[in-house]
mmCIF file of C-alpha atoms and ligand atoms in Angstrom:
data_model
loop_
_atom_site.group_PDB
_atom_site.id
_atom_site.type_symbol
_atom_site.label_atom_id
_atom_site.label_comp_id
_atom_site.label_asym_id
_atom_site.label_seq_id
_atom_site.Cartn_x
_atom_site.Cartn_y
_atom_site.Cartn_z
ATOM 1 C CA MET A 921 84.128 84.257 116.383
ATOM 2 C CA SER A 922 84.708 85.333 119.860
ATOM 3 C CA GLY A 923 84.973 83.806 123.373
ATOM 4 C CA ILE A 924 87.272 81.433 124.896
ATOM 5 C CA PHE A 925 89.284 80.683 121.592
ATOM 6 C CA TYR A 926 90.526 84.043 121.269
ATOM 7 C CA ARG A 927 90.645 85.247 124.736
ATOM 8 C CA GLN A 928 94.118 86.622 125.692
ATOM 9 C CA THR A 929 95.187 84.323 128.563
ATOM 10 C CA GLY A 930 98.440 83.198 130.195
ATOM 11 C CA ALA A 931 101.827 84.989 130.666
ATOM 12 C CA TYR A 932 102.820 84.877 127.076
ATOM 13 C CA ALA A 933 99.648 86.419 125.792
ATOM 14 C CA ARG A 934 100.374 89.310 128.172
ATOM 15 C CA GLU A 935 103.514 89.969 126.156
ATOM 16 C CA PRO A 936 102.129 90.368 122.688
ATOM 17 C CA MET A 937 105.345 92.203 121.442
ATOM 18 C CA ALA A 938 107.558 88.973 121.344
ATOM 19 C CA GLU A 939 110.227 89.073 118.735
ATOM 20 C CA ARG A 940 109.097 88.441 114.934
ATOM 21 C CA THR A 941 110.961 87.315 112.034
ATOM 22 C CA LEU A 942 110.213 87.161 108.453
ATOM 23 C CA ILE A 943 110.293 83.691 106.910
ATOM 24 C CA ILE A 944 109.864 83.106 103.157
ATOM 25 C CA ILE A 945 109.520 79.738 101.588
ATOM 26 C CA LYS A 946 111.439 80.569 98.435
ATOM 27 C CA PRO A 947 110.386 79.506 94.934
ATOM 28 C CA ASP A 948 112.147 76.140 94.996
ATOM 29 C CA GLY A 949 110.477 75.353 98.351
ATOM 30 C CA VAL A 950 107.073 75.897 96.808
ATOM 31 C CA GLN A 951 107.873 74.181 93.524
ATOM 32 C CA ARG A 952 109.389 71.195 95.427
ATOM 33 C CA HIS A 953 106.191 70.802 97.456
ATOM 34 C CA MET A 954 108.088 71.677 100.739
ATOM 35 C CA MET A 955 105.771 74.188 102.156
ATOM 36 C CA GLY A 956 103.993 71.848 104.638
ATOM 37 C CA GLU A 957 107.260 70.192 105.774
ATOM 38 C CA ILE A 958 108.837 73.620 106.517
ATOM 39 C CA ILE A 959 105.662 75.129 108.240
ATOM 40 C CA SER A 960 105.227 71.891 110.306
ATOM 41 C CA ARG A 961 108.844 72.326 111.656
ATOM 42 C CA PHE A 962 108.148 75.839 112.901
ATOM 43 C CA GLU A 963 104.732 75.007 114.185
ATOM 44 C CA ARG A 964 105.845 72.028 116.129
ATOM 45 C CA LYS A 965 108.879 74.072 117.576
ATOM 46 C CA GLY A 966 106.186 76.280 119.149
ATOM 47 C CA PHE A 967 106.483 79.508 117.183
ATOM 48 C CA LYS A 968 103.327 81.534 116.745
ATOM 49 C CA LEU A 969 102.212 82.471 113.285
ATOM 50 C CA ALA A 970 101.365 86.183 112.974
ATOM 51 C CA ALA A 971 100.855 86.502 109.252
ATOM 52 C CA ALA A 972 101.046 84.602 106.009
ATOM 53 C CA LYS A 973 100.799 85.453 102.374
ATOM 54 C CA PHE A 974 101.263 83.456 99.169
ATOM 55 C CA LEU A 975 102.498 85.877 96.570
ATOM 56 C CA GLN A 976 104.615 86.384 93.396
ATOM 57 C CA VAL A 977 107.473 88.729 94.536
ATOM 58 C CA SER A 978 108.103 91.507 92.024
ATOM 59 C CA GLU A 979 111.623 92.189 90.915
ATOM 60 C CA ALA A 980 111.461 95.515 92.601
ATOM 61 C CA THR A 981 110.589 94.035 95.847
ATOM 62 C CA ALA A 982 113.214 91.311 95.464
ATOM 63 C CA ARG A 983 115.863 94.068 94.875
ATOM 64 C CA ARG A 984 114.777 95.964 98.011
ATOM 65 C CA HIS A 985 114.709 92.600 99.917
ATOM 66 C CA TYR A 986 118.250 91.886 99.033
ATOM 67 C CA ALA A 987 119.569 95.503 99.017
ATOM 68 C CA VAL A 988 122.182 94.680 101.648
ATOM 69 C CA HIS A 989 123.778 92.308 98.967
ATOM 70 C CA GLU A 990 123.629 94.974 96.158
ATOM 71 C CA GLY A 991 127.093 94.936 94.365
ATOM 72 C CA LYS A 992 127.965 91.352 95.334
ATOM 73 C CA PRO A 993 128.380 88.806 92.431
ATOM 74 C CA PHE A 994 125.306 86.841 93.329
ATOM 75 C CA PHE A 995 122.975 89.884 93.798
ATOM 76 C CA GLU A 996 121.297 89.802 90.299
ATOM 77 C CA GLY A 997 120.984 86.030 90.424
ATOM 78 C CA VAL A 998 119.324 86.065 93.881
ATOM 79 C CA VAL A 999 116.965 88.837 92.921
ATOM 80 C CA LYS A 1000 115.949 86.796 89.733
ATOM 81 C CA TYR A 1001 115.610 83.675 91.878
ATOM 82 C CA LEU A 1002 113.287 85.305 94.618
ATOM 83 C CA ALA A 1003 111.106 86.728 91.749
ATOM 84 C CA SER A 1004 111.139 83.580 89.615
ATOM 85 C CA SER A 1005 107.956 81.905 90.888
ATOM 86 C CA PRO A 1006 105.698 82.300 93.895
ATOM 87 C CA VAL A 1007 106.746 82.305 97.446
ATOM 88 C CA LEU A 1008 105.031 81.883 100.887
ATOM 89 C CA ALA A 1009 105.947 84.842 103.004
ATOM 90 C CA MET A 1010 105.269 84.330 106.718
ATOM 91 C CA VAL A 1011 105.883 86.247 110.091
ATOM 92 C CA TRP A 1012 106.587 83.891 113.057
ATOM 93 C CA GLU A 1013 106.725 85.032 116.593
ATOM 94 C CA ALA A 1014 108.429 84.017 119.905
ATOM 95 C CA ASP A 1015 111.098 85.341 122.255
ATOM 96 C CA GLY A 1016 114.337 84.602 120.451
ATOM 97 C CA VAL A 1017 112.602 83.530 117.241
ATOM 98 C CA ILE A 1018 115.272 85.107 114.875
ATOM 99 C CA ASP A 1019 118.096 83.044 116.194
ATOM 100 C CA MET A 1020 116.065 79.999 116.602
ATOM 101 C CA ALA A 1021 114.714 80.042 113.099
ATOM 102 C CA ARG A 1022 118.242 80.663 111.626
ATOM 103 C CA LYS A 1023 119.445 77.587 113.508
ATOM 104 C CA MET A 1024 116.591 75.635 112.093
ATOM 105 C CA MET A 1025 117.285 76.760 108.640
ATOM 106 C CA GLY A 1026 120.950 75.829 108.696
ATOM 107 C CA ALA A 1027 123.922 77.417 106.965
ATOM 108 C CA THR A 1028 123.317 79.302 103.754
ATOM 109 C CA PHE A 1029 124.492 76.730 101.196
ATOM 110 C CA GLY A 1030 122.595 73.431 101.225
ATOM 111 C CA TYR A 1031 125.801 71.418 100.782
ATOM 112 C CA ASN A 1032 127.302 73.060 104.078
ATOM 113 C CA ALA A 1033 124.208 72.895 106.141
ATOM 114 C CA GLU A 1034 124.047 70.365 108.989
ATOM 115 C CA PRO A 1035 121.606 67.489 108.756
ATOM 116 C CA GLY A 1036 118.639 68.034 110.854
ATOM 117 C CA THR A 1037 118.348 71.660 109.461
ATOM 118 C CA ILE A 1038 115.926 72.489 106.691
ATOM 119 C CA ARG A 1039 118.648 73.292 104.296
ATOM 120 C CA GLY A 1040 120.689 70.444 105.497
ATOM 121 C CA ASP A 1041 117.886 67.903 105.113
ATOM 122 C CA PHE A 1042 116.468 69.204 101.764
ATOM 123 C CA SER A 1043 119.099 71.151 99.743
ATOM 124 C CA CYS A 1044 122.352 70.360 98.226
ATOM 125 C CA SER A 1045 122.387 73.484 96.181
ATOM 126 C CA ARG A 1046 124.447 76.774 96.759
ATOM 127 C CA GLY A 1047 121.825 79.413 95.992
ATOM 128 C CA TYR A 1048 118.602 77.460 95.869
ATOM 129 C CA ASN A 1049 118.360 76.868 99.545
ATOM 130 C CA LEU A 1050 114.470 76.732 100.079
ATOM 131 C CA ILE A 1051 114.143 79.383 102.773
ATOM 132 C CA HIS A 1052 114.759 82.915 103.840
ATOM 133 C CA GLY A 1053 114.986 84.133 107.464
ATOM 134 C CA SER A 1054 115.624 87.483 108.902
ATOM 135 C CA ASP A 1055 119.164 87.458 110.442
ATOM 136 C CA SER A 1056 118.758 90.195 113.150
ATOM 137 C CA PRO A 1057 116.099 92.412 114.764
ATOM 138 C CA GLU A 1058 117.081 95.112 112.399
ATOM 139 C CA SER A 1059 116.816 92.994 109.363
ATOM 140 C CA ALA A 1060 113.345 91.879 110.534
ATOM 141 C CA ALA A 1061 112.197 95.288 111.092
ATOM 142 C CA TYR A 1062 113.333 96.213 107.411
ATOM 143 C CA GLU A 1063 111.953 93.095 105.823
ATOM 144 C CA ILE A 1064 108.562 92.480 107.352
ATOM 145 C CA PRO A 1065 106.947 95.797 106.050
ATOM 146 C CA LEU A 1066 108.140 94.704 102.583
ATOM 147 C CA TYR A 1067 105.501 92.079 102.573
ATOM 148 C CA PHE A 1068 103.056 92.971 105.264
ATOM 149 C CA ALA A 1069 101.124 96.032 106.277
ATOM 150 C CA ASP A 1070 100.887 96.529 110.136
ATOM 151 C CA GLU A 1071 97.290 95.501 110.152
ATOM 152 C CA GLU A 1072 98.025 92.235 108.650
ATOM 153 C CA LEU A 1073 100.064 91.198 111.466
ATOM 154 C CA VAL A 1074 97.574 89.258 113.806
ATOM 155 C CA ASN A 1075 97.784 89.547 117.631
ATOM 156 C CA TYR A 1076 96.351 86.681 119.500
ATOM 157 C CA GLY A 1077 97.150 84.418 122.367
ATOM 158 C CA LEU A 1078 97.863 80.617 122.022
ATOM 159 C CA VAL A 1079 95.803 78.628 124.418
ATOM 160 C CA ASP A 1080 98.796 76.339 125.228
ATOM 161 C CA ALA A 1081 101.356 79.238 125.694
ATOM 162 C CA ASP A 1082 101.967 78.354 129.371
ATOM 163 C CA TRP A 1083 103.068 74.958 128.235
ATOM 164 C CA LEU A 1084 104.950 76.065 125.305
ATOM 165 C CA TYR A 1085 106.927 78.797 126.975
ATOM 166 C CA GLY A 1086 106.822 77.553 130.719
ATOM 167 C CA LYS A 1087 109.678 78.573 133.061
ATOM 168 C CA ASN A 1088 110.818 76.817 136.258
ATOM 169 C CA ASP A 1089 112.540 79.831 137.627
HETATM 170 N N1 UDP B 92 123.265 83.378 97.593
HETATM 171 C C1 UDP B 92 123.872 82.863 96.417
HETATM 172 N N2 UDP B 92 125.126 82.877 96.298
HETATM 173 C C2 UDP B 92 126.091 83.193 97.225
HETATM 174 C C3 UDP B 92 125.483 83.771 98.502
HETATM 175 C C4 UDP B 92 124.110 83.875 98.537
HETATM 176 O O1 UDP B 92 123.091 82.562 95.503
HETATM 177 O O2 UDP B 92 127.342 83.127 97.015
HETATM 178 C C5 UDP B 92 121.783 83.481 97.812
HETATM 179 C C6 UDP B 92 121.270 82.428 98.604
HETATM 180 O O3 UDP B 92 119.886 82.137 98.126
HETATM 181 C C7 UDP B 92 121.111 83.179 99.949
HETATM 182 C C8 UDP B 92 120.722 84.604 99.607
HETATM 183 O O4 UDP B 92 121.447 84.858 98.284
HETATM 184 O O5 UDP B 92 120.112 82.502 100.767
HETATM 185 C C9 UDP B 92 121.006 85.672 100.522
HETATM 186 O O6 UDP B 92 122.384 85.520 100.985
HETATM 187 P P1 UDP B 92 122.786 85.493 102.595
HETATM 188 O O7 UDP B 92 124.218 85.617 102.655
HETATM 189 O O8 UDP B 92 121.940 86.686 103.267
HETATM 190 O O9 UDP B 92 122.269 84.069 103.058
HETATM 191 P P2 UDP B 92 121.122 83.639 104.099
HETATM 192 O O10 UDP B 92 120.786 84.837 105.080
HETATM 193 O O11 UDP B 92 119.874 83.401 103.262
HETATM 194 O O12 UDP B 92 121.536 82.497 104.751
HETATM 195 MG MG1 MG B 93 120.613 86.898 104.752
#
């Protein structure tokens, strides 16, 4: 398909290198039928989807993913959890997306997370908290290639980008 639907237009489309974050709907999110709910929150916020993959994470990848937590008491548990059942890995894009997504996710433990956040609304567990999101640009740069090859990240413009990302000043 070509033509107007994929034409790069608008201010945002001229800045294709907006920040990216790795979001994973974790095994409990998939098993609890929460994928649509979670995706719809990011979609309605105005983030742009750059990649998505439904997969079974291997224990080796889970170890690499959580390498920063190696040696902590919960490390083996969180590795097993991430590799316990399929997940939906996604890359979402927007200026400031890393911090915005973290706010939308809520605090790490479901029982601490504020109502209105994903974890606050749908989790009361400690470790089973539905979603992963990169916590810094450095984490995103490390995590995204664990799940996606460069060519799997799709560059395109949103036709309503000027409305989504409009500025008055
Ligand atoms: N986790 C856990 N027990 C803990 C701390 C963390 O089971 O005491 C799990 C939980 O699933 C969390 C993940 O390990 O999401 C990674 O921990 P981190 O502190 O990075 O939290 P996040 O960035 O996911 O909010
Ligand atoms: Mg983390």
